[in-house]
Amino acid sequence: MNAIRAFIRSPTGPMTTHFWGPVANWGFVVAALSDMKKPADMISPKMTGVLCVYSLLFMRFAWMVQPRNYLLLACHASNEVAQLYQLSRWMSWRASEGGEAASKAAGK
């Protein structure tokens, strides 16, 4: 019981934004994981790149803020991996048949 009280009252516990911010950000990771089932031609490389930069910046923030926010760091590290995978899927698609179709459409 004391451990639960200590967690609730801690500087990174559920009564702070250090807890609820990362919990909300897990939505990005869930969305990226669910997008892995979609075709690669639906991936927006600009948005995926922005999400990569966003996660990198917030990983640094989570490391530098006091007290260190390991939950936020884990969330953004997971999102970085998921977004980089999405970007690699798009690049593979672009290099193969998708790139040929896109270049033909641009040539019209």
PDB file of N, CA and C in Angstrom:
ATOM      1  N   MET A   1       0.819  -1.195   0.000  1.00  0.00           N
ATOM      2  CA  MET A   1       0.000   0.000   0.000  1.00  0.00           C
ATOM      3  C   MET A   1       0.863   1.259   0.000  1.00  0.00           C
ATOM      4  N   ASN A   2       1.970   1.209   0.746  1.00  0.00           N
ATOM      5  CA  ASN A   2       2.856   2.369   0.791  1.00  0.00           C
ATOM      6  C   ASN A   2       3.526   2.609  -0.555  1.00  0.00           C
ATOM      7  N   ALA A   3       3.821   1.533  -1.269  1.00  0.00           N
ATOM      8  CA  ALA A   3       4.443   1.673  -2.582  1.00  0.00           C
ATOM      9  C   ALA A   3       3.482   2.350  -3.567  1.00  0.00           C
ATOM     10  N   ILE A   4       2.217   2.015  -3.469  1.00  0.00           N
ATOM     11  CA  ILE A   4       1.218   2.634  -4.347  1.00  0.00           C
ATOM     12  C   ILE A   4       1.085   4.121  -4.025  1.00  0.00           C
ATOM     13  N   ARG A   5       1.027   4.447  -2.754  1.00  0.00           N
ATOM     14  CA  ARG A   5       0.955   5.862  -2.352  1.00  0.00           C
ATOM     15  C   ARG A   5       2.191   6.625  -2.803  1.00  0.00           C
ATOM     16  N   ALA A   6       3.334   5.995  -2.671  1.00  0.00           N
ATOM     17  CA  ALA A   6       4.583   6.649  -3.081  1.00  0.00           C
ATOM     18  C   ALA A   6       4.579   6.914  -4.590  1.00  0.00           C
ATOM     19  N   PHE A   7       4.087   5.954  -5.364  1.00  0.00           N
ATOM     20  CA  PHE A   7       4.014   6.137  -6.809  1.00  0.00           C
ATOM     21  C   PHE A   7       3.036   7.251  -7.171  1.00  0.00           C
ATOM     22  N   ILE A   8       1.882   7.260  -6.543  1.00  0.00           N
ATOM     23  CA  ILE A   8       0.873   8.285  -6.834  1.00  0.00           C
ATOM     24  C   ILE A   8       1.398   9.678  -6.517  1.00  0.00           C
ATOM     25  N   ARG A   9       2.157   9.803  -5.461  1.00  0.00           N
ATOM     26  CA  ARG A   9       2.674  11.111  -5.040  1.00  0.00           C
ATOM     27  C   ARG A   9       4.042  11.454  -5.618  1.00  0.00           C
ATOM     28  N   SER A  10       4.612  10.566  -6.414  1.00  0.00           N
ATOM     29  CA  SER A  10       5.955  10.807  -6.957  1.00  0.00           C
ATOM     30  C   SER A  10       5.913  11.911  -8.022  1.00  0.00           C
ATOM     31  N   PRO A  11       7.073  12.506  -8.324  1.00  0.00           N
ATOM     32  CA  PRO A  11       7.122  13.578  -9.328  1.00  0.00           C
ATOM     33  C   PRO A  11       6.770  13.125 -10.738  1.00  0.00           C
ATOM     34  N   THR A  12       6.767  11.823 -10.974  1.00  0.00           N
ATOM     35  CA  THR A  12       6.373  11.309 -12.297  1.00  0.00           C
ATOM     36  C   THR A  12       5.137  10.422 -12.204  1.00  0.00           C
ATOM     37  N   GLY A  13       4.412  10.544 -11.139  1.00  0.00           N
ATOM     38  CA  GLY A  13       3.232   9.715 -10.920  1.00  0.00           C
ATOM     39  C   GLY A  13       2.007  10.204 -11.678  1.00  0.00           C
ATOM     40  N   PRO A  14       0.876   9.524 -11.493  1.00  0.00           N
ATOM     41  CA  PRO A  14      -0.335   9.814 -12.259  1.00  0.00           C
ATOM     42  C   PRO A  14      -1.015  11.138 -11.923  1.00  0.00           C
ATOM     43  N   MET A  15      -0.480  11.881 -10.973  1.00  0.00           N
ATOM     44  CA  MET A  15      -1.045  13.190 -10.658  1.00  0.00           C
ATOM     45  C   MET A  15      -0.288  14.308 -11.385  1.00  0.00           C
ATOM     46  N   THR A  16       0.563  13.943 -12.349  1.00  0.00           N
ATOM     47  CA  THR A  16       1.389  14.927 -13.046  1.00  0.00           C
ATOM     48  C   THR A  16       1.286  14.761 -14.557  1.00  0.00           C
ATOM     49  N   THR A  17       1.743  15.788 -15.270  1.00  0.00           N
ATOM     50  CA  THR A  17       1.796  15.690 -16.726  1.00  0.00           C
ATOM     51  C   THR A  17       2.939  14.790 -17.173  1.00  0.00           C
ATOM     52  N   HIS A  18       3.896  14.515 -16.284  1.00  0.00           N
ATOM     53  CA  HIS A  18       4.979  13.587 -16.610  1.00  0.00           C
ATOM     54  C   HIS A  18       4.442  12.175 -16.829  1.00  0.00           C
ATOM     55  N   PHE A  19       3.256  11.922 -16.364  1.00  0.00           N
ATOM     56  CA  PHE A  19       2.622  10.615 -16.548  1.00  0.00           C
ATOM     57  C   PHE A  19       1.620  10.651 -17.701  1.00  0.00           C
ATOM     58  N   TRP A  20       0.708  11.607 -17.688  1.00  0.00           N
ATOM     59  CA  TRP A  20      -0.384  11.614 -18.655  1.00  0.00           C
ATOM     60  C   TRP A  20       0.058  12.035 -20.048  1.00  0.00           C
ATOM     61  N   GLY A  21       1.084  12.865 -20.164  1.00  0.00           N
ATOM     62  CA  GLY A  21       1.613  13.224 -21.486  1.00  0.00           C
ATOM     63  C   GLY A  21       2.090  12.004 -22.254  1.00  0.00           C
ATOM     64  N   PRO A  22       2.970  11.191 -21.660  1.00  0.00           N
ATOM     65  CA  PRO A  22       3.406   9.977 -22.349  1.00  0.00           C
ATOM     66  C   PRO A  22       2.279   8.983 -22.616  1.00  0.00           C
ATOM     67  N   VAL A  23       1.358   8.878 -21.680  1.00  0.00           N
ATOM     68  CA  VAL A  23       0.239   7.950 -21.893  1.00  0.00           C
ATOM     69  C   VAL A  23      -0.532   8.355 -23.147  1.00  0.00           C
ATOM     70  N   ALA A  24      -0.778   9.656 -23.316  1.00  0.00           N
ATOM     71  CA  ALA A  24      -1.490  10.134 -24.503  1.00  0.00           C
ATOM     72  C   ALA A  24      -0.650   9.931 -25.762  1.00  0.00           C
ATOM     73  N   ASN A  25       0.666  10.091 -25.657  1.00  0.00           N
ATOM     74  CA  ASN A  25       1.537   9.955 -26.830  1.00  0.00           C
ATOM     75  C   ASN A  25       1.651   8.517 -27.326  1.00  0.00           C
ATOM     76  N   TRP A  26       1.267   7.544 -26.530  1.00  0.00           N
ATOM     77  CA  TRP A  26       1.291   6.164 -27.011  1.00  0.00           C
ATOM     78  C   TRP A  26       0.308   5.980 -28.164  1.00  0.00           C
ATOM     79  N   GLY A  27      -0.614   6.928 -28.316  1.00  0.00           N
ATOM     80  CA  GLY A  27      -1.535   6.878 -29.455  1.00  0.00           C
ATOM     81  C   GLY A  27      -0.804   6.940 -30.791  1.00  0.00           C
ATOM     82  N   PHE A  28       0.300   7.716 -30.849  1.00  0.00           N
ATOM     83  CA  PHE A  28       1.101   7.769 -32.073  1.00  0.00           C
ATOM     84  C   PHE A  28       1.664   6.394 -32.406  1.00  0.00           C
ATOM     85  N   VAL A  29       2.134   5.701 -31.401  1.00  0.00           N
ATOM     86  CA  VAL A  29       2.728   4.378 -31.608  1.00  0.00           C
ATOM     87  C   VAL A  29       1.656   3.385 -32.058  1.00  0.00           C
ATOM     88  N   VAL A  30       0.517   3.424 -31.409  1.00  0.00           N
ATOM     89  CA  VAL A  30      -0.585   2.527 -31.789  1.00  0.00           C
ATOM     90  C   VAL A  30      -1.019   2.802 -33.224  1.00  0.00           C
ATOM     91  N   ALA A  31      -1.113   4.079 -33.604  1.00  0.00           N
ATOM     92  CA  ALA A  31      -1.500   4.430 -34.976  1.00  0.00           C
ATOM     93  C   ALA A  31      -0.467   3.928 -35.985  1.00  0.00           C
ATOM     94  N   ALA A  32       0.814   4.095 -35.667  1.00  0.00           N
ATOM     95  CA  ALA A  32       1.865   3.623 -36.585  1.00  0.00           C
ATOM     96  C   ALA A  32       1.827   2.104 -36.722  1.00  0.00           C
ATOM     97  N   LEU A  33       1.588   1.415 -35.631  1.00  0.00           N
ATOM     98  CA  LEU A  33       1.506  -0.049 -35.691  1.00  0.00           C
ATOM     99  C   LEU A  33       0.304  -0.505 -36.509  1.00  0.00           C
ATOM    100  N   SER A  34      -0.808   0.186 -36.368  1.00  0.00           N
ATOM    101  CA  SER A  34      -1.990  -0.202 -37.154  1.00  0.00           C
ATOM    102  C   SER A  34      -1.814   0.157 -38.626  1.00  0.00           C
ATOM    103  N   ASP A  35      -1.032   1.199 -38.921  1.00  0.00           N
ATOM    104  CA  ASP A  35      -0.783   1.575 -40.317  1.00  0.00           C
ATOM    105  C   ASP A  35       0.119   0.592 -41.037  1.00  0.00           C
ATOM    106  N   MET A  36       0.789  -0.275 -40.315  1.00  0.00           N
ATOM    107  CA  MET A  36       1.671  -1.247 -40.956  1.00  0.00           C
ATOM    108  C   MET A  36       0.897  -2.249 -41.813  1.00  0.00           C
ATOM    109  N   LYS A  37      -0.388  -2.360 -41.575  1.00  0.00           N
ATOM    110  CA  LYS A  37      -1.220  -3.278 -42.348  1.00  0.00           C
ATOM    111  C   LYS A  37      -1.704  -2.644 -43.658  1.00  0.00           C
ATOM    112  N   LYS A  38      -1.573  -1.321 -43.769  1.00  0.00           N
ATOM    113  CA  LYS A  38      -2.046  -0.614 -44.953  1.00  0.00           C
ATOM    114  C   LYS A  38      -1.002  -0.682 -46.065  1.00  0.00           C
ATOM    115  N   PRO A  39      -1.443  -0.486 -47.313  1.00  0.00           N
ATOM    116  CA  PRO A  39      -0.480  -0.494 -48.421  1.00  0.00           C
ATOM    117  C   PRO A  39       0.523   0.650 -48.294  1.00  0.00           C
ATOM    118  N   ALA A  40       1.726   0.418 -48.779  1.00  0.00           N
ATOM    119  CA  ALA A  40       2.810   1.400 -48.646  1.00  0.00           C
ATOM    120  C   ALA A  40       2.548   2.669 -49.442  1.00  0.00           C
ATOM    121  N   ASP A  41       1.724   2.596 -50.476  1.00  0.00           N
ATOM    122  CA  ASP A  41       1.462   3.798 -51.268  1.00  0.00           C
ATOM    123  C   ASP A  41       0.614   4.816 -50.514  1.00  0.00           C
ATOM    124  N   MET A  42       0.034   4.426 -49.388  1.00  0.00           N
ATOM    125  CA  MET A  42      -0.767   5.342 -48.585  1.00  0.00           C
ATOM    126  C   MET A  42       0.079   6.113 -47.559  1.00  0.00           C
ATOM    127  N   ILE A  43       1.343   5.774 -47.437  1.00  0.00           N
ATOM    128  CA  ILE A  43       2.214   6.425 -46.454  1.00  0.00           C
ATOM    129  C   ILE A  43       2.609   7.803 -46.968  1.00  0.00           C
ATOM    130  N   SER A  44       2.502   8.793 -46.109  1.00  0.00           N
ATOM    131  CA  SER A  44       2.943  10.147 -46.440  1.00  0.00           C
ATOM    132  C   SER A  44       4.382  10.308 -45.944  1.00  0.00           C
ATOM    133  N   PRO A  45       5.342  10.408 -46.863  1.00  0.00           N
ATOM    134  CA  PRO A  45       6.732  10.519 -46.409  1.00  0.00           C
ATOM    135  C   PRO A  45       7.003  11.811 -45.651  1.00  0.00           C
ATOM    136  N   LYS A  46       6.312  12.886 -46.004  1.00  0.00           N
ATOM    137  CA  LYS A  46       6.516  14.157 -45.291  1.00  0.00           C
ATOM    138  C   LYS A  46       6.036  14.049 -43.847  1.00  0.00           C
ATOM    139  N   MET A  47       4.854  13.515 -43.652  1.00  0.00           N
ATOM    140  CA  MET A  47       4.308  13.390 -42.299  1.00  0.00           C
ATOM    141  C   MET A  47       5.119  12.398 -41.476  1.00  0.00           C
ATOM    142  N   THR A  48       5.537  11.314 -42.084  1.00  0.00           N
ATOM    143  CA  THR A  48       6.337  10.321 -41.387  1.00  0.00           C
ATOM    144  C   THR A  48       7.680  10.924 -40.974  1.00  0.00           C
ATOM    145  N   GLY A  49       8.279  11.710 -41.852  1.00  0.00           N
ATOM    146  CA  GLY A  49       9.524  12.392 -41.516  1.00  0.00           C
ATOM    147  C   GLY A  49       9.356  13.377 -40.378  1.00  0.00           C
ATOM    148  N   VAL A  50       8.248  14.112 -40.395  1.00  0.00           N
ATOM    149  CA  VAL A  50       7.963  15.058 -39.309  1.00  0.00           C
ATOM    150  C   VAL A  50       7.807  14.311 -37.985  1.00  0.00           C
ATOM    151  N   LEU A  51       7.121  13.188 -37.999  1.00  0.00           N
ATOM    152  CA  LEU A  51       6.949  12.409 -36.772  1.00  0.00           C
ATOM    153  C   LEU A  51       8.283  11.862 -36.269  1.00  0.00           C
ATOM    154  N   CYS A  52       9.195  11.528 -37.184  1.00  0.00           N
ATOM    155  CA  CYS A  52      10.537  11.079 -36.779  1.00  0.00           C
ATOM    156  C   CYS A  52      11.283  12.195 -36.064  1.00  0.00           C
ATOM    157  N   VAL A  53      11.261  13.392 -36.643  1.00  0.00           N
ATOM    158  CA  VAL A  53      11.942  14.533 -36.011  1.00  0.00           C
ATOM    159  C   VAL A  53      11.299  14.865 -34.661  1.00  0.00           C
ATOM    160  N   TYR A  54       9.977  14.854 -34.631  1.00  0.00           N
ATOM    161  CA  TYR A  54       9.229  15.127 -33.394  1.00  0.00           C
ATOM    162  C   TYR A  54       9.645  14.153 -32.289  1.00  0.00           C
ATOM    163  N   SER A  55       9.707  12.880 -32.619  1.00  0.00           N
ATOM    164  CA  SER A  55      10.065  11.891 -31.606  1.00  0.00           C
ATOM    165  C   SER A  55      11.511  12.041 -31.160  1.00  0.00           C
ATOM    166  N   LEU A  56      12.410  12.363 -32.088  1.00  0.00           N
ATOM    167  CA  LEU A  56      13.803  12.594 -31.702  1.00  0.00           C
ATOM    168  C   LEU A  56      13.925  13.764 -30.729  1.00  0.00           C
ATOM    169  N   LEU A  57      13.223  14.857 -31.028  1.00  0.00           N
ATOM    170  CA  LEU A  57      13.274  16.019 -30.140  1.00  0.00           C
ATOM    171  C   LEU A  57      12.729  15.701 -28.755  1.00  0.00           C
ATOM    172  N   PHE A  58      11.624  14.983 -28.709  1.00  0.00           N
ATOM    173  CA  PHE A  58      11.042  14.689 -27.410  1.00  0.00           C
ATOM    174  C   PHE A  58      11.773  13.580 -26.654  1.00  0.00           C
ATOM    175  N   MET A  59      12.516  12.726 -27.375  1.00  0.00           N
ATOM    176  CA  MET A  59      13.382  11.775 -26.658  1.00  0.00           C
ATOM    177  C   MET A  59      14.456  12.541 -25.914  1.00  0.00           C
ATOM    178  N   ARG A  60      15.042  13.559 -26.567  1.00  0.00           N
ATOM    179  CA  ARG A  60      16.054  14.380 -25.901  1.00  0.00           C
ATOM    180  C   ARG A  60      15.432  15.120 -24.715  1.00  0.00           C
ATOM    181  N   PHE A  61      14.240  15.684 -24.915  1.00  0.00           N
ATOM    182  CA  PHE A  61      13.561  16.384 -23.831  1.00  0.00           C
ATOM    183  C   PHE A  61      13.327  15.451 -22.642  1.00  0.00           C
ATOM    184  N   ALA A  62      12.835  14.250 -22.922  1.00  0.00           N
ATOM    185  CA  ALA A  62      12.540  13.297 -21.847  1.00  0.00           C
ATOM    186  C   ALA A  62      13.803  12.932 -21.077  1.00  0.00           C
ATOM    187  N   TRP A  63      14.941  12.925 -21.766  1.00  0.00           N
ATOM    188  CA  TRP A  63      16.203  12.589 -21.101  1.00  0.00           C
ATOM    189  C   TRP A  63      16.720  13.754 -20.271  1.00  0.00           C
ATOM    190  N   MET A  64      16.523  14.983 -20.756  1.00  0.00           N
ATOM    191  CA  MET A  64      17.100  16.157 -20.106  1.00  0.00           C
ATOM    192  C   MET A  64      16.241  16.714 -18.969  1.00  0.00           C
ATOM    193  N   VAL A  65      14.938  16.520 -19.033  1.00  0.00           N
ATOM    194  CA  VAL A  65      14.058  17.084 -18.015  1.00  0.00           C
ATOM    195  C   VAL A  65      14.325  16.402 -16.664  1.00  0.00           C
ATOM    196  N   GLN A  66      14.158  17.160 -15.596  1.00  0.00           N
ATOM    197  CA  GLN A  66      14.337  16.593 -14.254  1.00  0.00           C
ATOM    198  C   GLN A  66      13.001  16.563 -13.550  1.00  0.00           C
ATOM    199  N   PRO A  67      12.547  15.498 -13.000  1.00  0.00           N
ATOM    200  CA  PRO A  67      13.169  14.176 -13.036  1.00  0.00           C
ATOM    201  C   PRO A  67      13.041  13.567 -14.432  1.00  0.00           C
ATOM    202  N   ARG A  68      13.986  12.718 -14.770  1.00  0.00           N
ATOM    203  CA  ARG A  68      13.970  12.081 -16.093  1.00  0.00           C
ATOM    204  C   ARG A  68      12.647  11.346 -16.292  1.00  0.00           C
ATOM    205  N   ASN A  69      12.119  11.502 -17.487  1.00  0.00           N
ATOM    206  CA  ASN A  69      10.824  10.910 -17.791  1.00  0.00           C
ATOM    207  C   ASN A  69      11.037   9.684 -18.683  1.00  0.00           C
ATOM    208  N   TYR A  70      11.241   8.545 -18.054  1.00  0.00           N
ATOM    209  CA  TYR A  70      11.518   7.311 -18.782  1.00  0.00           C
ATOM    210  C   TYR A  70      10.310   6.816 -19.572  1.00  0.00           C
ATOM    211  N   LEU A  71       9.120   7.106 -19.077  1.00  0.00           N
ATOM    212  CA  LEU A  71       7.912   6.701 -19.792  1.00  0.00           C
ATOM    213  C   LEU A  71       7.802   7.460 -21.117  1.00  0.00           C
ATOM    214  N   LEU A  72       8.092   8.753 -21.101  1.00  0.00           N
ATOM    215  CA  LEU A  72       8.073   9.548 -22.328  1.00  0.00           C
ATOM    216  C   LEU A  72       9.195   9.119 -23.267  1.00  0.00           C
ATOM    217  N   LEU A  73      10.350   8.822 -22.715  1.00  0.00           N
ATOM    218  CA  LEU A  73      11.479   8.362 -23.528  1.00  0.00           C
ATOM    219  C   LEU A  73      11.135   7.050 -24.234  1.00  0.00           C
ATOM    220  N   ALA A  74      10.550   6.122 -23.519  1.00  0.00           N
ATOM    221  CA  ALA A  74      10.165   4.829 -24.107  1.00  0.00           C
ATOM    222  C   ALA A  74       9.099   5.010 -25.184  1.00  0.00           C
ATOM    223  N   CYS A  75       8.155   5.895 -24.929  1.00  0.00           N
ATOM    224  CA  CYS A  75       7.088   6.159 -25.889  1.00  0.00           C
ATOM    225  C   CYS A  75       7.664   6.693 -27.196  1.00  0.00           C
ATOM    226  N   HIS A  76       8.526   7.692 -27.108  1.00  0.00           N
ATOM    227  CA  HIS A  76       9.062   8.300 -28.324  1.00  0.00           C
ATOM    228  C   HIS A  76      10.110   7.429 -29.002  1.00  0.00           C
ATOM    229  N   ALA A  77      10.820   6.624 -28.250  1.00  0.00           N
ATOM    230  CA  ALA A  77      11.750   5.667 -28.873  1.00  0.00           C
ATOM    231  C   ALA A  77      10.957   4.633 -29.672  1.00  0.00           C
ATOM    232  N   SER A  78       9.856   4.173 -29.116  1.00  0.00           N
ATOM    233  CA  SER A  78       8.997   3.220 -29.830  1.00  0.00           C
ATOM    234  C   SER A  78       8.400   3.858 -31.077  1.00  0.00           C
ATOM    235  N   ASN A  79       7.972   5.106 -30.955  1.00  0.00           N
ATOM    236  CA  ASN A  79       7.410   5.803 -32.105  1.00  0.00           C
ATOM    237  C   ASN A  79       8.472   6.019 -33.178  1.00  0.00           C
ATOM    238  N   GLU A  80       9.687   6.326 -32.776  1.00  0.00           N
ATOM    239  CA  GLU A  80      10.776   6.521 -33.744  1.00  0.00           C
ATOM    240  C   GLU A  80      11.008   5.251 -34.551  1.00  0.00           C
ATOM    241  N   VAL A  81      11.055   4.130 -33.872  1.00  0.00           N
ATOM    242  CA  VAL A  81      11.264   2.849 -34.559  1.00  0.00           C
ATOM    243  C   VAL A  81      10.105   2.566 -35.519  1.00  0.00           C
ATOM    244  N   ALA A  82       8.884   2.778 -35.051  1.00  0.00           N
ATOM    245  CA  ALA A  82       7.716   2.510 -35.894  1.00  0.00           C
ATOM    246  C   ALA A  82       7.697   3.432 -37.113  1.00  0.00           C
ATOM    247  N   GLN A  83       8.009   4.713 -36.921  1.00  0.00           N
ATOM    248  CA  GLN A  83       7.982   5.655 -38.038  1.00  0.00           C
ATOM    249  C   GLN A  83       9.114   5.384 -39.030  1.00  0.00           C
ATOM    250  N   LEU A  84      10.281   5.019 -38.531  1.00  0.00           N
ATOM    251  CA  LEU A  84      11.382   4.680 -39.427  1.00  0.00           C
ATOM    252  C   LEU A  84      11.052   3.441 -40.258  1.00  0.00           C
ATOM    253  N   TYR A  85      10.363   2.495 -39.645  1.00  0.00           N
ATOM    254  CA  TYR A  85       9.924   1.320 -40.394  1.00  0.00           C
ATOM    255  C   TYR A  85       8.929   1.725 -41.485  1.00  0.00           C
ATOM    256  N   GLN A  86       7.995   2.607 -41.139  1.00  0.00           N
ATOM    257  CA  GLN A  86       7.036   3.080 -42.133  1.00  0.00           C
ATOM    258  C   GLN A  86       7.754   3.798 -43.280  1.00  0.00           C
ATOM    259  N   LEU A  87       8.734   4.614 -42.935  1.00  0.00           N
ATOM    260  CA  LEU A  87       9.499   5.333 -43.952  1.00  0.00           C
ATOM    261  C   LEU A  87      10.269   4.359 -44.853  1.00  0.00           C
ATOM    262  N   SER A  88      10.811   3.306 -44.260  1.00  0.00           N
ATOM    263  CA  SER A  88      11.526   2.304 -45.072  1.00  0.00           C
ATOM    264  C   SER A  88      10.561   1.550 -45.985  1.00  0.00           C
ATOM    265  N   ARG A  89       9.349   1.305 -45.515  1.00  0.00           N
ATOM    266  CA  ARG A  89       8.339   0.672 -46.369  1.00  0.00           C
ATOM    267  C   ARG A  89       8.014   1.562 -47.559  1.00  0.00           C
ATOM    268  N   TRP A  90       7.850   2.865 -47.308  1.00  0.00           N
ATOM    269  CA  TRP A  90       7.542   3.784 -48.391  1.00  0.00           C
ATOM    270  C   TRP A  90       8.696   3.861 -49.384  1.00  0.00           C
ATOM    271  N   MET A  91       9.930   3.916 -48.871  1.00  0.00           N
ATOM    272  CA  MET A  91      11.095   3.996 -49.751  1.00  0.00           C
ATOM    273  C   MET A  91      11.225   2.741 -50.605  1.00  0.00           C
ATOM    274  N   SER A  92      10.962   1.583 -50.040  1.00  0.00           N
ATOM    275  CA  SER A  92      10.995   0.334 -50.813  1.00  0.00           C
ATOM    276  C   SER A  92       9.919   0.336 -51.890  1.00  0.00           C
ATOM    277  N   TRP A  93       8.737   0.788 -51.532  1.00  0.00           N
ATOM    278  CA  TRP A  93       7.641   0.861 -52.498  1.00  0.00           C
ATOM    279  C   TRP A  93       7.998   1.831 -53.620  1.00  0.00           C
ATOM    280  N   ARG A  94       8.545   2.989 -53.241  1.00  0.00           N
ATOM    281  CA  ARG A  94       8.909   4.013 -54.222  1.00  0.00           C
ATOM    282  C   ARG A  94       9.996   3.497 -55.175  1.00  0.00           C
ATOM    283  N   ALA A  95      10.952   2.736 -54.653  1.00  0.00           N
ATOM    284  CA  ALA A  95      12.043   2.211 -55.472  1.00  0.00           C
ATOM    285  C   ALA A  95      11.573   1.095 -56.406  1.00  0.00           C
ATOM    286  N   SER A  96      10.484   0.433 -56.061  1.00  0.00           N
ATOM    287  CA  SER A  96      10.002  -0.669 -56.903  1.00  0.00           C
ATOM    288  C   SER A  96       8.863  -0.191 -57.804  1.00  0.00           C
ATOM    289  N   GLU A  97       7.812  -0.909 -57.866  1.00  0.00           N
ATOM    290  CA  GLU A  97       6.710  -0.637 -58.777  1.00  0.00           C
ATOM    291  C   GLU A  97       6.027   0.701 -58.523  1.00  0.00           C
ATOM    292  N   GLY A  98       5.956   1.123 -57.292  1.00  0.00           N
ATOM    293  CA  GLY A  98       5.289   2.392 -56.983  1.00  0.00           C
ATOM    294  C   GLY A  98       6.016   3.568 -57.588  1.00  0.00           C
ATOM    295  N   GLY A  99       7.326   3.513 -57.597  1.00  0.00           N
ATOM    296  CA  GLY A  99       8.098   4.597 -58.179  1.00  0.00           C
ATOM    297  C   GLY A  99       7.898   4.693 -59.673  1.00  0.00           C
ATOM    298  N   GLU A 100       7.783   3.557 -60.325  1.00  0.00           N
ATOM    299  CA  GLU A 100       7.559   3.540 -61.777  1.00  0.00           C
ATOM    300  C   GLU A 100       6.184   4.136 -62.100  1.00  0.00           C
ATOM    301  N   ALA A 101       5.187   3.753 -61.316  1.00  0.00           N
ATOM    302  CA  ALA A 101       3.841   4.270 -61.563  1.00  0.00           C
ATOM    303  C   ALA A 101       3.781   5.776 -61.278  1.00  0.00           C
ATOM    304  N   ALA A 102       4.479   6.208 -60.261  1.00  0.00           N
ATOM    305  CA  ALA A 102       4.472   7.633 -59.920  1.00  0.00           C
ATOM    306  C   ALA A 102       5.181   8.444 -60.984  1.00  0.00           C
ATOM    307  N   SER A 103       6.278   7.927 -61.507  1.00  0.00           N
ATOM    308  CA  SER A 103       7.009   8.673 -62.547  1.00  0.00           C
ATOM    309  C   SER A 103       6.225   8.704 -63.854  1.00  0.00           C
ATOM    310  N   LYS A 104       5.471   7.645 -64.161  1.00  0.00           N
ATOM    311  CA  LYS A 104       4.638   7.641 -65.363  1.00  0.00           C
ATOM    312  C   LYS A 104       3.509   8.649 -65.213  1.00  0.00           C
ATOM    313  N   ALA A 105       2.910   8.695 -64.029  1.00  0.00           N
ATOM    314  CA  ALA A 105       1.803   9.635 -63.790  1.00  0.00           C
ATOM    315  C   ALA A 105       2.312  11.078 -63.862  1.00  0.00           C
ATOM    316  N   ALA A 106       3.509  11.326 -63.406  1.00  0.00           N
ATOM    317  CA  ALA A 106       4.074  12.672 -63.440  1.00  0.00           C
ATOM    318  C   ALA A 106       4.415  13.085 -64.863  1.00  0.00           C
ATOM    319  N   GLY A 107       4.726  12.121 -65.718  1.00  0.00           N
ATOM    320  CA  GLY A 107       5.100  12.408 -67.094  1.00  0.00           C
ATOM    321  C   GLY A 107       3.925  12.742 -67.995  1.00  0.00           C
ATOM    322  N   LYS A 108       2.722  12.465 -67.566  1.00  0.00           N
ATOM    323  CA  LYS A 108       1.510  12.721 -68.390  1.00  0.00           C
ATOM    324  C   LYS A 108       1.281  14.163 -68.595  1.00  0.00           C
TER     325      LYS A 108
END
